[in-house]
Short mmCIF file of C-alpha atoms in Angstrom, two decimals:
data_model
loop_
_atom_site.label_atom_id
_atom_site.label_comp_id
_atom_site.label_asym_id
_atom_site.label_seq_id
_atom_site.Cartn_x
_atom_site.Cartn_y
_atom_site.Cartn_z
CA MET A 1 115.57 139.20 85.67
CA GLU A 2 115.93 135.27 86.60
CA ASP A 3 116.69 136.73 90.80
CA LEU A 4 113.26 139.11 90.47
CA ILE A 5 111.27 135.37 88.75
CA LEU A 6 113.52 133.51 91.75
CA ALA A 7 112.50 136.04 94.70
CA ILE A 8 108.89 136.39 93.58
CA LEU A 9 108.86 131.62 93.93
CA VAL A 10 110.70 132.21 97.22
CA GLY A 11 107.89 134.69 98.10
CA LEU A 12 105.28 132.61 96.93
CA ALA A 13 106.84 129.58 98.63
CA LEU A 14 106.81 130.97 101.69
CA ALA A 15 102.99 132.13 101.51
CA ALA A 16 101.85 128.65 100.64
CA VAL A 17 103.31 126.41 103.79
CA ARG A 18 101.78 129.54 105.62
CA LEU A 19 98.63 129.96 104.42
CA LYS A 20 96.63 128.03 106.47
CA ASP A 21 93.53 128.61 104.24
CA LEU A 22 94.15 125.76 101.74
CA LEU A 23 91.67 127.44 99.51
CA ALA A 24 94.71 130.61 99.18
CA ALA A 25 96.55 127.75 99.26
CA THR A 26 96.41 126.23 96.01
CA ALA A 27 95.80 129.76 94.38
CA VAL A 28 99.20 130.61 96.02
CA LEU A 29 100.62 126.90 94.63
CA GLY A 30 99.11 127.85 91.26
CA ALA A 31 100.69 130.89 90.01
CA TYR A 32 103.83 129.53 92.11
CA SER A 33 103.15 127.09 89.23
CA LEU A 34 102.62 129.51 86.22
CA MET A 35 105.92 131.58 87.65
CA MET A 36 107.86 128.79 87.02
CA ALA A 37 106.23 128.39 83.64
CA VAL A 38 107.76 132.03 83.64
CA LEU A 39 111.52 131.38 84.35
CA TRP A 40 111.80 128.15 82.45
CA ALA A 41 109.89 130.13 79.38
CA TRP A 42 113.56 133.10 79.92
CA MET A 43 115.57 130.39 79.91
CA ASN A 44 114.24 129.12 76.57
CA ALA A 45 113.24 125.32 77.46
CA LEU A 46 109.71 126.26 76.19
CA ASP A 47 108.83 122.75 75.72
CA VAL A 48 109.03 122.47 79.79
CA SER A 49 107.52 125.91 80.15
CA PHE A 50 104.67 124.67 78.00
CA THR A 51 103.78 121.51 80.22
CA GLU A 52 104.34 123.95 83.65
CA ALA A 53 101.73 126.20 83.15
CA ALA A 54 99.41 123.31 81.37
CA VAL A 55 99.97 120.99 83.85
CA GLY A 56 101.63 122.83 87.05
CA ALA A 57 99.10 125.37 87.06
CA GLY A 58 96.67 124.12 85.21
CA ILE A 59 95.03 120.69 86.28
CA SER A 60 97.21 120.03 89.48
CA THR A 61 95.49 123.30 91.24
CA VAL A 62 91.85 122.05 89.75
CA LEU A 63 93.32 118.16 91.20
CA MET A 64 93.66 120.13 94.51
CA LEU A 65 89.95 122.57 95.02
CA ALA A 66 88.43 118.72 93.78
CA ALA A 67 90.91 117.85 96.94
CA ILE A 68 89.81 120.26 99.64
CA VAL A 69 85.85 120.36 98.98
CA ARG A 70 86.64 116.63 100.05
CA VAL A 71 88.77 117.18 103.17
CA GLY A 72 88.01 120.38 104.29
CA ARG A 73 88.81 123.95 103.36
CA ARG A 74 90.91 124.67 107.33
CA GLU A 75 94.24 122.85 108.16
CA SER A 76 94.03 121.61 111.32
CA SER A 77 96.07 123.96 113.95
CA ARG A 78 96.28 120.93 116.17
CA ASP A 79 99.44 119.19 114.51
CA ARG A 80 100.55 122.98 113.67
CA ALA A 81 102.77 123.71 116.98
CA PRO A 82 105.75 126.24 116.16
CA LEU A 83 108.37 124.84 116.17
CA PHE A 84 111.01 126.15 118.63
CA ARG A 85 109.23 127.29 121.38
CA THR A 86 111.54 127.75 124.32
CA SER A 87 109.37 130.35 127.09
CA LEU A 88 108.65 128.76 130.67
CA GLY A 89 105.00 129.31 130.71
CA THR A 90 104.44 127.65 127.07
CA PHE A 91 106.83 124.73 128.21
CA ARG A 92 104.85 124.66 131.78
CA SER A 93 101.13 124.37 129.57
CA ARG A 94 102.47 121.62 127.68
CA ILE A 95 103.88 119.94 131.04
CA LYS A 96 99.71 120.84 132.56
CA ASP A 97 97.16 119.62 129.71
CA GLU A 98 98.53 119.76 126.21
CA GLY A 99 100.53 117.29 127.50
CA GLY A 100 100.99 113.80 125.14
CA ARG A 101 100.17 115.46 122.13
CA ALA A 102 101.67 118.49 122.05
CA ALA A 103 104.94 116.82 121.96
CA HIS A 104 104.74 114.53 120.21
CA ALA A 105 104.20 116.28 117.16
CA ARG A 106 106.94 118.81 118.69
CA GLY A 107 108.70 115.37 117.88
CA ALA A 108 107.62 114.83 114.75
CA ARG A 109 107.82 118.77 113.14
CA PHE A 110 111.74 118.02 114.66
CA SER A 111 112.34 115.31 112.54
CA ALA A 112 110.55 116.39 109.62
CA PHE A 113 112.99 120.20 109.97
CA ALA A 114 116.26 117.88 110.54
CA ALA A 115 115.78 115.94 107.97
CA CYS A 116 114.78 119.21 105.34
CA ALA A 117 117.85 120.81 106.95
CA LEU A 118 119.91 117.94 105.35
CA VAL A 119 118.47 117.68 102.04
CA ALA A 120 119.08 121.29 102.03
CA VAL A 121 123.10 120.77 103.13
CA GLY A 122 123.30 118.08 100.94
CA LEU A 123 121.86 120.20 97.79
CA LEU A 124 124.51 123.24 99.02
CA TYR A 125 127.31 121.25 99.38
CA GLY A 126 126.18 120.13 95.30
CA ILE A 127 125.91 123.29 93.78
CA PRO A 128 129.14 124.56 93.22
CA ASP A 129 130.19 121.26 91.14
CA MET A 130 127.66 122.72 88.96
CA PRO A 131 127.93 123.98 85.73
CA PRO A 132 127.03 127.41 85.19
CA VAL A 133 123.27 127.97 83.50
CA GLY A 134 124.12 128.59 79.82
CA SER A 135 127.49 127.74 80.32
CA HIS A 136 129.81 126.17 76.95
CA ASP A 137 131.66 123.62 78.61
CA ALA A 138 128.56 121.81 80.75
CA PRO A 139 129.35 118.27 80.69
CA ALA A 140 125.57 117.27 79.65
CA LEU A 141 126.58 119.89 76.41
CA VAL A 142 130.18 118.31 75.15
CA HIS A 143 129.43 114.88 75.19
CA PRO A 144 129.16 113.56 71.98
CA ASP A 145 126.44 111.20 72.34
CA VAL A 146 123.69 113.52 74.45
CA ALA A 147 123.09 117.20 73.67
CA GLN A 148 126.16 117.20 70.30
CA ARG A 149 124.42 114.24 69.17
CA TYR A 150 120.93 115.72 69.67
CA LEU A 151 120.87 119.18 68.11
CA HIS A 152 123.79 118.25 64.69
CA LYS A 153 122.48 115.46 63.66
CA SER A 154 118.50 114.40 64.87
CA PRO A 155 116.80 117.30 62.88
CA ASN A 156 116.54 117.39 58.62
CA ARG A 157 118.55 120.17 57.59
CA GLU A 158 117.36 122.92 55.17
CA ASP A 159 119.80 121.99 52.41
CA GLY A 160 118.09 117.83 52.55
CA THR A 161 120.51 116.36 54.82
CA LEU A 162 118.73 113.43 56.04
CA GLY A 163 119.09 114.46 60.11
CA GLU A 164 118.82 110.78 62.85
CA VAL A 165 115.48 111.39 63.80
CA GLY A 166 113.75 114.44 61.55
CA PRO A 167 111.59 116.92 63.92
CA ALA A 168 113.10 120.39 63.91
CA ASN A 169 111.77 120.63 67.70
CA ILE A 170 114.73 119.00 68.78
CA ILE A 171 112.75 117.60 72.15
CA THR A 172 109.88 115.81 70.73
CA SER A 173 112.39 113.69 69.06
CA VAL A 174 114.53 113.35 72.49
CA LEU A 175 111.26 112.32 73.87
CA GLY A 176 109.60 110.16 71.51
CA ASP A 177 112.46 108.57 69.44
CA TYR A 178 116.13 108.43 71.22
CA ARG A 179 114.64 108.48 74.95
CA GLY A 180 111.94 106.35 73.90
CA TYR A 181 111.14 104.24 76.53
CA ASP A 182 110.71 106.23 79.09
CA THR A 183 107.98 108.44 77.83
CA MET A 184 106.55 105.07 76.75
CA GLY A 185 107.46 104.89 81.03
CA GLU A 186 105.50 107.54 81.60
CA THR A 187 102.67 107.19 80.20
CA VAL A 188 101.77 103.98 82.02
CA VAL A 189 102.46 105.81 85.52
CA ILE A 190 100.43 108.40 83.90
CA PHE A 191 97.16 105.23 83.83
CA THR A 192 98.42 103.23 87.01
CA ALA A 193 98.32 106.96 88.89
CA ALA A 194 94.21 107.20 87.44
CA LEU A 195 93.99 103.03 88.25
CA CYS A 196 94.33 104.25 91.44
CA VAL A 197 92.61 106.85 92.22
CA VAL A 198 89.66 104.60 90.40
CA LEU A 199 90.22 101.65 92.66
CA LEU A 200 90.29 104.04 95.76
CA LEU A 201 87.38 106.87 95.09
CA ARG A 202 84.91 104.77 93.66
CA PRO A 203 82.01 103.57 94.83
CA ALA A 204 82.16 99.48 93.99
CA PRO A 205 78.87 99.00 91.24
CA ARG A 206 75.46 97.85 93.38
CA ARG A 207 74.63 94.03 92.89
CA ARG A 208 71.47 93.01 93.11
CA SER A 209 70.55 90.37 95.34
CA LYS A 210 68.88 87.06 93.84
CA ASP A 211 65.73 87.78 95.75
CA GLY A 212 64.61 91.35 93.54
CA GLU A 213 65.54 93.83 97.23
CA GLY A 214 68.59 96.36 96.26
CA ALA A 215 71.64 95.65 98.27
CA MET B 1 83.38 121.69 93.52
CA SER B 2 80.67 122.82 95.84
CA HIS B 3 77.19 121.96 93.61
CA HIS B 4 75.71 124.87 93.28
CA THR B 5 73.48 125.99 89.79
CA PRO B 6 76.79 127.63 88.02
CA SER B 7 75.98 131.46 86.96
CA PRO B 8 75.12 131.88 83.48
CA ILE B 9 77.90 134.25 83.56
CA LEU B 10 80.34 131.64 83.97
CA ARG B 11 78.43 129.11 81.21
CA TYR B 12 77.33 131.67 78.27
CA VAL B 13 81.77 132.77 78.57
CA ALA B 14 82.73 129.59 79.61
CA ARG B 15 80.43 127.09 76.79
CA PRO B 16 81.55 129.19 73.16
CA THR B 17 85.98 128.08 74.36
CA VAL B 18 85.83 124.93 74.78
CA PRO B 19 86.25 123.83 70.82
CA PHE B 20 88.75 126.18 70.01
CA ILE B 21 90.40 124.77 73.29
CA GLN B 22 89.62 121.08 71.71
CA LEU B 23 91.33 122.51 68.77
CA TYR B 24 94.49 124.12 70.04
CA ALA B 25 94.77 120.42 71.81
CA LEU B 26 94.59 119.18 68.61
CA TYR B 27 96.58 121.96 67.50
CA VAL B 28 99.92 121.50 69.42
CA LEU B 29 99.95 117.09 69.30
CA GLY B 30 99.95 118.44 65.59
CA HIS B 31 102.65 121.02 65.81
CA GLY B 32 104.67 118.72 68.63
CA GLU B 33 107.74 118.47 65.92
CA ASP B 34 108.19 121.62 64.24
CA GLY B 35 107.18 123.66 68.49
CA PRO B 36 106.59 122.38 71.83
CA GLY B 37 104.26 120.49 73.06
CA GLY B 38 103.22 116.75 71.78
CA GLY B 39 100.75 114.47 73.32
CA PHE B 40 101.71 115.25 76.92
CA GLN B 41 100.29 118.83 76.33
CA GLY B 42 98.12 118.01 74.47
CA GLY B 43 96.31 115.63 76.20
CA VAL B 44 95.99 118.27 79.43
CA ILE B 45 94.66 121.21 77.16
CA PHE B 46 92.31 118.68 75.84
CA ALA B 47 91.05 117.74 79.11
CA ALA B 48 91.05 121.23 81.04
CA SER B 49 88.24 122.00 77.68
CA ILE B 50 86.04 119.02 79.77
CA VAL B 51 86.83 120.15 83.16
CA LEU B 52 86.33 123.65 82.17
CA LEU B 53 82.35 122.31 80.94
CA ALA B 54 81.80 120.63 84.25
CA LEU B 55 82.84 123.44 86.37
CA THR B 56 80.28 125.65 84.41
CA GLU B 57 77.98 123.13 84.37
CA GLY B 58 78.34 120.90 86.76
CA TRP B 59 79.59 117.36 86.96
CA PRO B 60 77.25 115.29 85.43
CA TYR B 61 77.18 117.51 82.38
CA GLY B 62 80.77 117.08 81.51
CA ARG B 63 80.72 113.58 82.13
CA GLY B 64 78.34 112.70 80.13
CA GLN B 65 80.39 114.45 77.44
CA LEU B 66 82.99 111.83 77.53
CA LYS B 67 80.98 108.80 79.32
CA ARG B 68 82.87 106.71 82.55
CA GLY B 69 83.04 103.65 80.34
CA PHE B 70 84.39 104.90 77.79
CA THR B 71 87.43 107.00 78.98
CA ASP B 72 88.25 103.58 80.93
CA ALA B 73 88.64 102.05 77.66
CA LEU B 74 90.34 104.76 76.89
CA MET B 75 93.66 105.01 79.65
CA PRO B 76 94.88 101.57 78.96
CA PHE B 77 94.18 101.80 74.74
CA GLY B 78 97.05 104.73 74.63
CA CYS B 79 99.53 102.73 76.45
CA LEU B 80 98.47 100.26 74.21
CA VAL B 81 98.79 102.56 71.35
CA TYR B 82 102.64 103.32 72.07
CA SER B 83 103.48 100.28 73.37
CA GLY B 84 101.77 98.62 69.64
CA VAL B 85 104.30 100.60 67.53
CA GLY B 86 106.92 99.73 68.65
CA ALA B 87 105.35 96.13 68.94
CA LEU B 88 104.94 96.74 65.08
CA CYS B 89 109.40 97.99 65.14
CA LEU B 90 110.32 94.50 66.17
CA LEU B 91 107.74 92.85 63.63
CA GLY B 92 109.70 95.12 61.27
CA GLY B 93 112.61 93.09 62.05
CA GLY B 94 114.04 96.48 63.61
CA ALA B 95 114.68 97.77 67.86
CA PHE B 96 111.68 98.46 69.78
CA LEU B 97 110.47 101.31 69.42
CA GLY B 98 112.99 101.84 65.69
CA TYR B 99 110.28 103.85 63.44
CA GLU B 100 112.85 103.10 60.50
CA ALA B 101 111.47 99.56 60.57
CA LEU B 102 107.96 100.63 59.96
CA THR B 103 108.83 99.76 56.49
CA THR B 104 110.59 97.71 53.91
CA SER B 105 111.56 100.18 51.19
CA LEU B 106 115.64 101.23 51.34
CA ASP B 107 115.11 103.77 50.96
CA PRO B 108 117.13 107.04 53.34
CA HIS B 109 114.25 109.30 52.37
CA VAL B 110 111.37 106.44 52.76
CA ARG B 111 112.95 105.28 55.78
CA ASN B 112 113.29 108.78 57.95
CA HIS B 113 110.13 109.68 56.93
CA MET B 114 109.02 106.71 59.60
CA HIS B 115 109.82 108.50 61.97
CA HIS B 116 108.13 111.42 61.93
CA TYR B 117 104.43 108.14 61.60
CA GLY B 118 106.19 106.45 63.84
CA LEU B 119 106.43 109.90 66.13
CA MET B 120 102.94 110.76 65.28
CA ALA B 121 100.95 107.60 66.39
CA ILE B 122 103.09 107.70 69.59
CA GLU B 123 102.32 111.10 70.43
CA ALA B 124 98.39 110.63 69.51
CA GLY B 125 98.96 107.59 71.90
CA VAL B 126 100.28 109.47 75.19
CA MET B 127 97.35 111.70 74.52
CA ILE B 128 95.20 109.39 74.62
CA THR B 129 96.38 108.66 77.65
CA VAL B 130 96.46 111.29 79.38
CA THR B 131 93.39 113.26 78.28
CA SER B 132 91.77 110.28 79.88
CA SER B 133 93.10 109.69 82.47
CA MET B 134 93.06 113.65 83.52
CA LEU B 135 89.25 112.87 82.73
CA THR B 136 89.06 110.55 85.71
CA LEU B 137 91.04 111.48 88.35
CA PHE B 138 89.27 114.37 87.84
CA PHE B 139 85.54 113.10 87.97
CA GLU B 140 86.81 110.88 90.04
CA MET B 141 88.27 113.03 93.53
CA SER B 142 85.13 116.24 92.34
CA ARG B 143 82.37 113.15 92.63
CA PRO B 144 79.09 114.56 94.39
CA GLU B 145 78.50 113.58 97.44
CA PRO B 146 75.30 112.13 98.55
CA GLY B 147 72.67 114.78 99.65
CA ASP B 148 74.70 117.79 97.44
CA PRO B 149 72.29 119.05 94.88
CA TRP B 150 72.90 116.86 92.24
CA GLU B 151 72.47 113.10 92.37
CA LEU B 152 73.96 110.83 90.53
CA ASP B 153 71.97 108.26 88.85
CA GLU B 154 74.67 105.24 88.82
CA GLU B 155 72.82 103.59 85.68
CA ASP B 156 72.97 107.67 83.64
CA GLU B 157 76.91 108.05 85.03
CA ALA B 158 78.02 104.61 83.98
CA GLY B 159 77.43 104.50 80.71
CA GLY B 160 79.62 102.60 79.05
CA GLN B 161 79.19 103.56 75.57
CA HIS B 162 80.09 107.29 75.25
CA GLY B 163 77.52 109.91 74.08
#
């Protein structure tokens, strides 16, 4: 099941990159987020799944649509020079007319490709060190002050034993209590994002000039 | 958004769902301690209900539900609620966001219960900031340009008070 979901995710990601119609690409990204939510739910991470469905598939899709209305629906084809083009004909035409711009775009794309490849190699190198999904001896799970404490000490028990925090949903205890500072920081980040958009996009209020004429 | 007149079918399907979406958002906020959810998800869902209205009834109608001055004030207010709870815990002699300090009682059940109140308060703060910030992001990014069918009256938009 996970393999099927992951295959769909890879397909959707490739489609989103290849599509030139940004509206279609946004719709594909919405579907991608929805599949991510399914994957999280499948892995029993219901809070993450919920957030992904509401934020990833919902609000960010709408925000991207709003951005498309401003920037236009079509991606510029000028900056989409293919990464490797080795045939002599295109090489000649590059020298002849497009010259600088195409070479520049190709150079930028090559460095972007190199950066992505470097990160990918690093990730692939690190993956074998990670414990398998759901492993019973994962470091975060066996550590007495991380998962063991959250799982066994935080909730109140039905027999009346008081836990350290109380709620049955341990995620809430972690987010609001054990890691309350982080959640406060996240809230401030959301506020800062909205503040930046206001500063950048909101038109300045019209000033009334002193002689009574509108500016 | 494209600013043509919305289809009556969309309007009549979307409108009745709005109060239910908002009620569900509050349920998600309140139920976060026993199941998935919490202030963040509840806030996004509440914002989505207003976004739905703006998409089907038009930008000015959506903006009129929670006016600009009101959401502007709510954004920092939510952060203030969150950090204010932390400050109250400090005043009570505990750690910042150490919710037991919200009571002077030494009864362990009462002290344990303070976690419940503290968590509810900070989740509400998160929801206030998330709802107003998401709405601000949406309305600022999708603001109609001059020449669109919905010309905006600046006084009408700024509002100041919520309607």
